[in-house]
Each structure stands twice: as structure tokens, then as C-alpha cells.
GROMACS .gro file of C-alpha atoms in nm:
model
  383
    1MET     CA    1   0.018   0.021   0.010
    2ARG     CA    2   0.303   0.232   0.107
    3ARG     CA    3   0.438   0.196  -0.261
    4ARG     CA    4   0.150   0.274  -0.438
    5GLY     CA    5   0.079   0.577  -0.259
    6TYR     CA    6   0.442   0.655  -0.322
    7LEU     CA    7   0.359   0.609  -0.705
    8ALA     CA    8   0.001   0.799  -0.699
    9GLY     CA    9   0.223   1.112  -0.500
   10ALA     CA   10   0.471   1.054  -0.762
   11VAL     CA   11   0.178   1.050  -1.053
   12GLY     CA   12  -0.004   1.368  -0.914
   13LEU     CA   13   0.313   1.565  -0.848
   14LEU     CA   14   0.400   1.486  -1.230
   15SER     CA   15   0.069   1.609  -1.352
   16LEU     CA   16   0.079   1.902  -1.121
   17THR     CA   17   0.442   1.981  -1.243
   18GLY     CA   18   0.346   1.965  -1.596
   19LEU     CA   19  -0.022   2.108  -1.591
   20PRO     CA   20   0.131   2.500  -1.659
   21TYR     CA   21   0.379   2.409  -1.955
   22LEU     CA   22   0.090   2.234  -2.151
   23ALA     CA   23  -0.134   2.519  -2.091
   24TYR     CA   24   0.204   2.695  -2.258
   25LEU     CA   25   0.203   2.467  -2.569
   26GLY     CA   26  -0.184   2.468  -2.629
   27ALA     CA   27  -0.128   2.897  -2.614
   28TYR     CA   28   0.174   2.870  -2.843
   29ALA     CA   29  -0.026   2.635  -3.080
   30LEU     CA   30  -0.338   2.831  -3.091
   31LYS     CA   31  -0.163   3.211  -3.132
   32ARG     CA   32   0.136   3.013  -3.356
   33PRO     CA   33   0.358   3.306  -3.314
   34HIS     CA   34   0.639   3.393  -3.528
   35GLY     CA   35   0.911   3.663  -3.544
   36SER     CA   36   0.894   4.007  -3.331
   37PRO     CA   37   0.568   4.109  -3.242
   38ALA     CA   38   0.692   4.539  -3.324
   39THR     CA   39   0.594   4.682  -3.609
   40LYS     CA   40   0.929   4.700  -3.754
   41ARG     CA   41   1.058   4.967  -3.973
   42PRO     CA   42   1.406   5.074  -4.133
   43ALA     CA   43   1.549   5.339  -3.883
   44GLU     CA   44   1.910   5.425  -3.797
   45PRO     CA   45   1.935   5.630  -3.429
   46THR     CA   46   2.256   5.724  -3.307
   47VAL     CA   47   2.357   5.457  -3.069
   48SER     CA   48   2.562   5.391  -2.781
   49VAL     CA   49   2.708   5.021  -2.747
   50VAL     CA   50   2.790   4.993  -2.358
   51LEU     CA   51   3.051   4.698  -2.310
   52PRO     CA   52   3.139   4.648  -1.929
   53THR     CA   53   3.470   4.443  -1.886
   54TYR     CA   54   3.664   4.311  -1.612
   55ASN     CA   55   3.995   4.121  -1.666
   56GLU     CA   56   3.941   4.089  -2.061
   57GLN     CA   57   4.278   4.126  -2.231
   58ARG     CA   58   4.255   3.821  -2.403
   59ILE     CA   59   3.951   3.906  -2.579
   60VAL     CA   60   3.820   4.282  -2.568
   61GLU     CA   61   4.027   4.363  -2.918
   62SER     CA   62   3.811   4.114  -3.128
   63LYS     CA   63   3.535   4.201  -2.936
   64LEU     CA   64   3.586   4.584  -3.047
   65GLU     CA   65   3.687   4.465  -3.410
   66GLU     CA   66   3.368   4.276  -3.422
   67ILE     CA   67   3.148   4.624  -3.312
   68VAL     CA   68   3.329   4.837  -3.573
   69ALA     CA   69   3.253   4.612  -3.798
   70LEU     CA   70   2.867   4.586  -3.733
   71GLU     CA   71   2.658   4.723  -4.057
   72TYR     CA   72   2.557   5.060  -3.945
   73PRO     CA   73   2.701   5.386  -3.973
   74LEU     CA   74   2.984   5.432  -3.761
   75GLU     CA   75   2.980   5.824  -3.706
   76LYS     CA   76   2.608   5.723  -3.561
   77VAL     CA   77   2.778   5.490  -3.298
   78GLU     CA   78   2.961   5.547  -2.981
   79VAL     CA   79   3.125   5.304  -2.784
   80VAL     CA   80   3.086   5.308  -2.385
   81VAL     CA   81   3.349   5.076  -2.186
   82VAL     CA   82   3.316   5.058  -1.797
   83ASP     CA   83   3.612   4.864  -1.669
   84SER     CA   84   3.705   4.720  -1.335
   85SER     CA   85   4.019   4.557  -1.463
   86ASP     CA   86   4.324   4.485  -1.275
   87ASP     CA   87   4.499   4.370  -1.580
   88ARG     CA   88   4.560   4.560  -1.902
   89THR     CA   89   4.221   4.568  -2.037
   90PRO     CA   90   4.177   4.950  -2.048
   91GLU     CA   91   4.471   5.036  -2.224
   92LEU     CA   92   4.420   4.772  -2.517
   93VAL     CA   93   4.069   4.963  -2.569
   94GLU     CA   94   4.212   5.314  -2.593
   95ALA     CA   95   4.489   5.184  -2.811
   96PHE     CA   96   4.254   5.014  -3.036
   97PHE     CA   97   4.025   5.403  -3.076
   98ARG     CA   98   4.373   5.617  -3.077
   99ASP     CA   99   4.393   5.628  -3.472
  100LEU     CA  100   3.982   5.572  -3.522
  101GLN     CA  101   3.730   5.878  -3.610
  102ALA     CA  102   3.437   5.632  -3.554
  103PRO     CA  103   3.286   5.524  -3.351
  104THR     CA  104   3.412   5.750  -3.082
  105LEU     CA  105   3.529   5.617  -2.737
  106THR     CA  106   3.378   5.675  -2.364
  107LEU     CA  107   3.619   5.479  -2.156
  108ILE     CA  108   3.472   5.491  -1.770
  109CYS     CA  109   3.757   5.314  -1.532
  110GLU     CA  110   3.619   5.258  -1.194
  111ASP     CA  111   3.873   5.262  -0.889
  112GLU     CA  112   3.716   4.936  -0.752
  113ARG     CA  113   3.526   4.653  -0.833
  114ARG     CA  114   3.145   4.719  -0.702
  115GLY     CA  115   2.959   4.463  -0.916
  116LEU     CA  116   2.790   4.461  -1.281
  117ALA     CA  117   2.482   4.679  -1.157
  118PRO     CA  118   2.634   4.985  -1.033
  119ALA     CA  119   2.893   4.993  -1.348
  120LEU     CA  120   2.579   4.937  -1.605
  121ASN     CA  121   2.421   5.203  -1.442
  122GLU     CA  122   2.699   5.418  -1.425
  123ALA     CA  123   2.765   5.356  -1.842
  124TYR     CA  124   2.380   5.411  -1.903
  125ALA     CA  125   2.384   5.728  -1.766
  126ALA     CA  126   2.708   5.838  -1.983
  127ALA     CA  127   2.537   5.696  -2.314
  128SER     CA  128   2.412   5.926  -2.534
  129GLY     CA  129   2.293   5.741  -2.806
  130GLU     CA  130   1.899   5.728  -2.882
  131MET     CA  131   1.941   5.376  -2.853
  132VAL     CA  132   2.128   5.188  -2.574
  133VAL     CA  133   2.273   4.844  -2.657
  134LYS     CA  134   2.458   4.632  -2.424
  135THR     CA  135   2.648   4.330  -2.518
  136ASP     CA  136   2.909   4.111  -2.311
  137CYS     CA  137   3.262   4.045  -2.402
  138ASP     CA  138   3.240   3.753  -2.419
  139SER     CA  139   2.982   3.691  -2.697
  140ARG     CA  140   2.951   3.744  -3.051
  141ILE     CA  141   2.679   3.951  -3.210
  142ASP     CA  142   2.542   3.890  -3.538
  143GLY     CA  143   2.622   4.189  -3.852
  144ASN     CA  144   2.288   4.323  -3.879
  145ALA     CA  145   2.210   4.297  -3.509
  146LEU     CA  146   2.190   4.704  -3.463
  147ARG     CA  147   1.980   4.719  -3.804
  148GLU     CA  148   1.692   4.480  -3.657
  149ALA     CA  149   1.736   4.621  -3.286
  150ALA     CA  150   1.657   4.979  -3.418
  151ALA     CA  151   1.378   4.868  -3.634
  152ASN     CA  152   1.189   4.736  -3.343
  153LEU     CA  153   1.268   5.028  -3.112
  154ALA     CA  154   1.120   5.223  -3.414
  155ASP     CA  155   0.767   5.124  -3.262
  156PRO     CA  156   0.676   5.376  -3.053
  157ALA     CA  157   0.500   5.090  -2.811
  158VAL     CA  158   0.854   4.893  -2.791
  159GLY     CA  159   1.132   5.019  -2.543
  160ALA     CA  160   1.345   4.693  -2.521
  161VAL     CA  161   1.449   4.429  -2.762
  162THR     CA  162   1.649   4.144  -2.759
  163GLY     CA  163   1.789   3.841  -2.988
  164ARG     CA  164   1.869   3.469  -2.926
  165ASN     CA  165   2.147   3.233  -2.952
  166ALA     CA  166   2.189   3.126  -3.331
  167GLU     CA  167   2.491   2.912  -3.211
  168VAL     CA  168   2.648   2.797  -2.870
  169LEU     CA  169   3.040   2.846  -2.884
  170GLY     CA  170   3.204   2.498  -2.739
  171GLY     CA  171   2.882   2.313  -2.874
  172SER     CA  172   2.733   2.217  -2.590
  173GLY     CA  173   2.409   2.024  -2.687
  174VAL     CA  174   2.243   2.104  -2.340
  175GLU     CA  175   2.258   2.431  -2.379
  176ARG     CA  176   2.152   2.438  -2.787
  177GLY     CA  177   1.829   2.230  -2.638
  178TYR     CA  178   1.729   2.487  -2.362
  179ARG     CA  179   1.796   2.782  -2.601
  180ASP     CA  180   1.561   2.622  -2.867
  181VAL     CA  181   1.251   2.572  -2.617
  182GLN     CA  182   1.332   2.916  -2.487
  183ALA     CA  183   1.312   3.083  -2.839
  184LEU     CA  184   0.952   2.923  -2.824
  185VAL     CA  185   0.857   3.061  -2.480
  186GLN     CA  186   1.007   3.427  -2.543
  187THR     CA  187   0.822   3.410  -2.890
  188LEU     CA  188   0.500   3.362  -2.753
  189GLU     CA  189   0.545   3.613  -2.424
  190SER     CA  190   0.650   3.929  -2.669
  191HIS     CA  191   0.339   3.802  -2.883
  192LEU     CA  192   0.136   3.798  -2.581
  193ASP     CA  193   0.284   4.136  -2.436
  194SER     CA  194   0.681   4.111  -2.331
  195THR     CA  195   0.922   3.885  -2.243
  196LEU     CA  196   1.065   3.871  -1.928
  197ILE     CA  197   1.415   3.708  -1.996
  198PHE     CA  198   1.674   3.977  -2.165
  199HIS     CA  199   2.029   3.826  -2.255
  200GLY     CA  200   2.382   3.968  -2.173
  201PRO     CA  201   2.528   3.881  -2.507
  202PHE     CA  202   2.280   4.135  -2.700
  203CYS     CA  203   1.997   4.380  -2.587
  204ALA     CA  204   1.867   4.699  -2.708
  205PHE     CA  205   1.707   4.960  -2.508
  206GLU     CA  206   1.538   5.325  -2.620
  207ARG     CA  207   1.768   5.543  -2.393
  208GLU     CA  208   1.480   5.764  -2.286
  209ALA     CA  209   1.295   5.452  -2.115
  210ILE     CA  210   1.632   5.368  -1.937
  211VAL     CA  211   1.570   5.357  -1.537
  212PRO     CA  212   1.874   5.256  -1.263
  213ILE     CA  213   1.852   4.885  -1.184
  214ASP     CA  214   1.896   4.771  -0.814
  215GLU     CA  215   2.295   4.788  -0.731
  216ASP     CA  216   2.323   4.418  -0.640
  217SER     CA  217   2.111   4.317  -0.912
  218ILE     CA  218   2.250   3.947  -1.087
  219ALA     CA  219   1.987   3.997  -1.341
  220ASP     CA  220   2.079   4.311  -1.458
  221ASP     CA  221   1.945   4.307  -1.840
  222SER     CA  222   1.619   4.157  -1.746
  223GLU     CA  223   1.571   4.354  -1.436
  224LEU     CA  224   1.545   4.683  -1.677
  225ALA     CA  225   1.360   4.523  -1.956
  226LEU     CA  226   1.091   4.445  -1.628
  227LYS     CA  227   1.110   4.792  -1.544
  228ILE     CA  228   1.084   4.952  -1.893
  229ARG     CA  229   0.781   4.735  -1.902
  230LYS     CA  230   0.620   4.838  -1.550
  231GLY     CA  231   0.709   5.200  -1.735
  232GLY     CA  232   0.429   5.143  -1.980
  233LYS     CA  233   0.645   5.031  -2.309
  234ARG     CA  234   0.686   4.629  -2.411
  235ALA     CA  235   1.029   4.458  -2.369
  236VAL     CA  236   1.048   4.196  -2.653
  237PHE     CA  237   1.227   3.912  -2.814
  238ASP     CA  238   1.334   3.922  -3.165
  239PRO     CA  239   1.441   3.596  -3.325
  240ALA     CA  240   1.588   3.789  -3.635
  241ILE     CA  241   1.875   3.958  -3.380
  242GLU     CA  242   2.126   3.687  -3.338
  243TYR     CA  243   2.409   3.625  -3.101
  244LYS     CA  244   2.663   3.369  -2.998
  245GLU     CA  245   2.762   3.251  -2.673
  246ALA     CA  246   3.007   3.002  -2.502
  247ALA     CA  247   2.846   2.759  -2.259
  248HIS     CA  248   2.971   2.404  -2.094
  249SER     CA  249   2.793   2.078  -2.113
  250GLY     CA  250   2.925   1.921  -1.811
  251PHE     CA  251   2.707   1.893  -1.544
  252ALA     CA  252   2.935   2.030  -1.248
  253LYS     CA  253   3.053   2.300  -1.486
  254ARG     CA  254   2.720   2.420  -1.580
  255ARG     CA  255   2.630   2.477  -1.248
  256LYS     CA  256   2.912   2.790  -1.203
  257GLN     CA  257   2.749   2.921  -1.537
  258LYS     CA  258   2.379   2.851  -1.479
  259ASP     CA  259   2.302   2.910  -1.103
  260ARG     CA  260   2.389   3.257  -1.078
  261ARG     CA  261   2.185   3.346  -1.339
  262ALA     CA  262   1.919   3.135  -1.163
  263MET     CA  263   1.951   3.344  -0.883
  264GLY     CA  264   1.926   3.688  -1.075
  265LEU     CA  265   1.616   3.556  -1.163
  266VAL     CA  266   1.412   3.418  -0.885
  267ARG     CA  267   1.517   3.746  -0.657
  268LEU     CA  268   1.376   3.959  -0.937
  269LEU     CA  269   1.041   3.778  -0.977
  270TRP     CA  270   1.013   3.815  -0.578
  271ARG     CA  271   1.139   4.159  -0.593
  272GLN     CA  272   0.876   4.254  -0.842
  273ARG     CA  273   0.603   4.039  -0.707
  274ASP     CA  274   0.353   4.336  -0.676
  275MET     CA  275   0.290   4.343  -1.087
  276LEU     CA  276   0.182   3.986  -1.043
  277GLY     CA  277  -0.218   4.039  -1.197
  278GLY     CA  278  -0.133   4.354  -1.360
  279TYR     CA  279   0.033   4.531  -1.671
  280GLY     CA  280  -0.256   4.342  -1.931
  281ALA     CA  281  -0.088   3.976  -2.037
  282TYR     CA  282   0.264   4.055  -1.859
  283GLY     CA  283   0.109   3.981  -1.536
  284ARG     CA  284  -0.148   3.798  -1.615
  285ALA     CA  285   0.009   3.555  -1.784
  286VAL     CA  286   0.389   3.599  -1.875
  287LEU     CA  287   0.482   3.655  -1.479
  288PRO     CA  288   0.285   3.383  -1.360
  289PHE     CA  289   0.421   3.129  -1.574
  290ASN     CA  290   0.776   3.221  -1.514
  291TRP     CA  291   0.708   3.201  -1.112
  292TRP     CA  292   0.627   2.866  -1.202
  293PHE     CA  293   0.894   2.758  -1.387
  294MET     CA  294   1.134   2.924  -1.168
  295VAL     CA  295   1.023   2.928  -0.795
  296VAL     CA  296   0.709   2.632  -0.766
  297SER     CA  297   0.831   2.365  -1.017
  298PRO     CA  298   1.218   2.342  -0.946
  299TRP     CA  299   1.097   2.219  -0.574
  300LEU     CA  300   0.833   2.011  -0.743
  301VAL     CA  301   1.076   1.847  -0.963
  302VAL     CA  302   1.290   1.758  -0.696
  303SER     CA  303   1.028   1.598  -0.448
  304LEU     CA  304   0.943   1.424  -0.788
  305CYS     CA  305   1.260   1.228  -0.776
  306GLY     CA  306   1.275   1.183  -0.440
  307LEU     CA  307   0.930   1.033  -0.458
  308LEU     CA  308   1.048   0.763  -0.714
  309LEU     CA  309   1.353   0.713  -0.543
  310VAL     CA  310   1.183   0.621  -0.221
  311GLY     CA  311   0.898   0.412  -0.376
  312GLY     CA  312   1.174   0.245  -0.551
  313LEU     CA  313   1.392   0.168  -0.222
  314LEU     CA  314   1.070   0.046  -0.030
  315ALA     CA  315   1.026  -0.190  -0.379
  316GLY     CA  316   1.359  -0.355  -0.234
  317LEU     CA  317   1.694  -0.259  -0.236
  318LEU     CA  318   1.764  -0.371  -0.654
  319PRO     CA  319   1.470  -0.165  -0.773
  320GLY     CA  320   1.603   0.130  -0.527
  321LEU     CA  321   1.920   0.091  -0.708
  322VAL     CA  322   1.797   0.071  -1.029
  323VAL     CA  323   1.595   0.409  -1.001
  324LEU     CA  324   1.922   0.542  -0.892
  325ALA     CA  325   2.155   0.420  -1.133
  326GLY     CA  326   1.899   0.525  -1.434
  327GLY     CA  327   1.878   0.865  -1.286
  328LEU     CA  328   2.263   0.946  -1.267
  329LEU     CA  329   2.308   0.777  -1.614
  330THR     CA  330   2.060   1.003  -1.774
  331VAL     CA  331   2.265   1.273  -1.602
  332LEU     CA  332   2.553   1.159  -1.748
  333LEU     CA  333   2.444   1.103  -2.108
  334GLY     CA  334   2.236   1.410  -2.145
  335SER     CA  335   2.571   1.583  -1.983
  336ARG     CA  336   2.719   1.467  -2.289
  337ASP     CA  337   2.496   1.527  -2.547
  338ALA     CA  338   2.396   1.228  -2.577
  339LEU     CA  339   2.016   1.150  -2.508
  340GLY     CA  340   1.898   1.229  -2.898
  341PRO     CA  341   1.514   1.336  -2.914
  342LEU     CA  342   1.518   1.359  -2.517
  343GLN     CA  343   1.782   1.616  -2.529
  344PRO     CA  344   1.606   1.955  -2.498
  345LEU     CA  345   1.373   1.771  -2.189
  346TYR     CA  346   1.747   1.704  -1.983
  347ALA     CA  347   1.847   2.063  -2.087
  348VAL     CA  348   1.496   2.196  -1.903
  349PHE     CA  349   1.539   1.943  -1.619
  350ASP     CA  350   1.922   2.077  -1.593
  351THR     CA  351   1.787   2.426  -1.618
  352GLN     CA  352   1.574   2.354  -1.290
  353VAL     CA  353   1.850   2.184  -1.095
  354SER     CA  354   2.005   2.570  -1.119
  355LEU     CA  355   1.661   2.710  -1.057
  356PHE     CA  356   1.646   2.500  -0.734
  357ARG     CA  357   2.004   2.564  -0.612
  358ALA     CA  358   1.947   2.890  -0.664
  359GLY     CA  359   1.653   2.911  -0.431
  360LEU     CA  360   1.857   2.720  -0.173
  361ARG     CA  361   2.146   2.981  -0.214
  362LEU     CA  362   1.900   3.296  -0.214
  363LEU     CA  363   1.788   3.146   0.163
  364GLY     CA  364   2.098   3.128   0.285
  365GLY     CA  365   2.193   3.476   0.185
  366GLU     CA  366   2.384   3.463  -0.111
  367GLY     CA  367   2.390   3.665  -0.412
  368ASP     CA  368   2.614   3.968  -0.500
  369GLY     CA  369   2.687   4.180  -0.799
  370THR     CA  370   2.993   4.064  -0.870
  371TRP     CA  371   3.122   3.787  -1.132
  372GLU     CA  372   3.365   3.531  -1.215
  373VAL     CA  373   3.559   3.462  -1.511
  374ASP     CA  374   3.525   3.159  -1.654
  375LEU     CA  375   3.875   3.107  -1.826
  376GLU     CA  376   3.809   2.815  -2.009
  377LEU     CA  377   3.491   2.926  -2.171
  378ARG     CA  378   3.731   3.217  -2.267
  379GLU     CA  379   3.972   3.013  -2.500
  380VAL     CA  380   3.609   2.950  -2.720
  381TYR     CA  381   3.680   3.358  -2.800
  382ASP     CA  382   4.063   3.310  -2.825
  383ASP     CA  383   4.033   3.181  -3.183
   0.00000   0.00000   0.00000
């Protein structure tokens, strides 16, 4: 009887966990969203490209070369670099721009490392362009990204736009699977109203819509997009804006990269919980789904795994070991991108693990605004 109770509990938890996802799938099937919801039109506003740097001497020059090669009139572009390095990064930046007439450079050198959010607030305040683009040094953006972003912001209802990871550098199938699922979700959210998650490799904002972000934010891009939506303008996802970013597949290595991002998003949802139920479909559909996915669902998934293991052990030592071995084998194969058509499901599970760990760490008082350089991933950008 006890075993049947655990089995029934597991089935119930699985059903409960999956219901909101099925609802989103149904909404996607009914709405069939495609591309950006913005009324796009050609535009060439002045642009400020904000680039935060910390010990990027290995890759900063290649990033700057990418920026000056973008398909956009360089006389309309300024680059705002905000730097907190203790290596040669600022010197390399100054040397790169020394003989360039365009784009212009604004270099902000911080006396001490305060965290990304304060640095971005200072850079945004210094930006003079009508469109402000934030990008990360450890990413690559497509040549037409500025034009696509400007076309979105030409819609007076849109105040922010982000793009999609078109290629996962390093070949992580786990990240590729998650990003493919995420792109579908963000396309639907944007057509319903606005999307929550904005991506560090590329996001663009109307300068007049920018407001300060929390000094301890660890979800800076998403927080700014959310506050822009709170101010009345939409924050949308456009898959035509493409970027590349490196990622790990290994389970342990992904925790370092993904847990911090998860912590930032969970804390952002909590701090902005007053938006639930308001702001059109954003507060009535988009935010509730993200609350479920990021806050509630991870605990249900971990509970489900625990129920399955306990149920197996109650059936006997051998069934319990089979359940445990099956779980470990799934993680092993998934982290090696070897689950075939099940890889996207594993990618979602992997994200739920990070979100669960993020919740625990936040409850433990962790979460500052600084970040560590992943030297292994930096090697991808050396080529």
C-alpha cells in the first residue's frame, strides 16, 4: 500500500508540475507566434554600445573589432566601455581607438570593483545615443544586429528588445536544447505582451526608457527590461537578432555558469512580485508562468525525484538501485549530449536543477553583484 501511495504521489506531482507547461503549449498552438511582434521599420538612430569589462585582455580587441565591423553607420555609434580590470584591458581599449575617427569612445575606469549593476548604471547614464545596446565581451553578435534592434525600437510601443542565441560556441547540446525551447517561450510571451528574460550578449533599449537597476542586481538585463515594461513600454524578443555565446555541457561546470543567472531571475521575480496580476497579459500570464517555472516547479521536480527514489527503495534494494542508477545515467548521458531526441527535455531538467539550487542559495543569503571570469570558456573566443 505504501508503495502504491508513493507511486500515486509521483504521478500527482508529475501532473501538477506539467499543467502550466501544457497550458503554454496550448497557447502557442492557438496563437502560432512568429518573429517579433513589433511593427518594424527601417531606422538609423544614434547608438551607444555599452561594454562592461573585467580582465578581458585576452578577448577585448576581438570584441571591439566585431563592433566596428557591424553593418551600421559608424559615425552614429559611440562605444561606452566601463572597466574594473586589474590587467591591461583599459590600455588595450584606448590603443584600439587611438587612430579611429568613428566610432567614438567613452572609457569609464572604476577605482574599485563594485559589481556589474553599478557599472552599468554609470555607463547608461553616460550614454548619449538614442538607442543603447548592451553586449558582453564574451559573446559574438551578428553584423545586422543594430539594424534589427533599431527596426524594433522604431515601434513607439516597444522600449526594449533582445535576441536569440543562434549558435552555442563550444558545441554544448544541453545549452542548445534549452535555448531552442526558450526561444519558443519568449516568442509566445512577446506576442502576448512582453518577455521577461533579456540576454547579456545583446539587448537594446530606448535611452529615454532606461531607469536605474538595483545596485545588487544579478539579473541586470532582465531587470531593466522588466522596469521598462513597468514604465509602460513593451520588452520583446526578436529571433532575427542573433548572437553567439559559449556554454558548458558538463553537469558540474554548468552549475557555475547557470546557478548565478538563476539566482538573479528568482530574486528579480520576488522583488517585483507586485506586478503579478497587473500590466496586461504580462502580469496575468507571462509573470505567473515564470513564477511557476523558476520558483515553484524546481521544488516539485526535486520532490518528484525524491519520491521515485524512495518508492524504488521501498520496493526493495535492487529496484531502488535501478532508479538511482537510471537517474545517474540520464545525467551522465545528458551532460555528454547523448540523449538524442530527449536532449531538450534534459536541458529543461538541467535548468530546473539550477533554479532549485538558486532558491536554496538565496534562502542562505547569497547573491552579490560580482561575477567570476570563466577562463575555460574564454578559450573559445581566443580563435
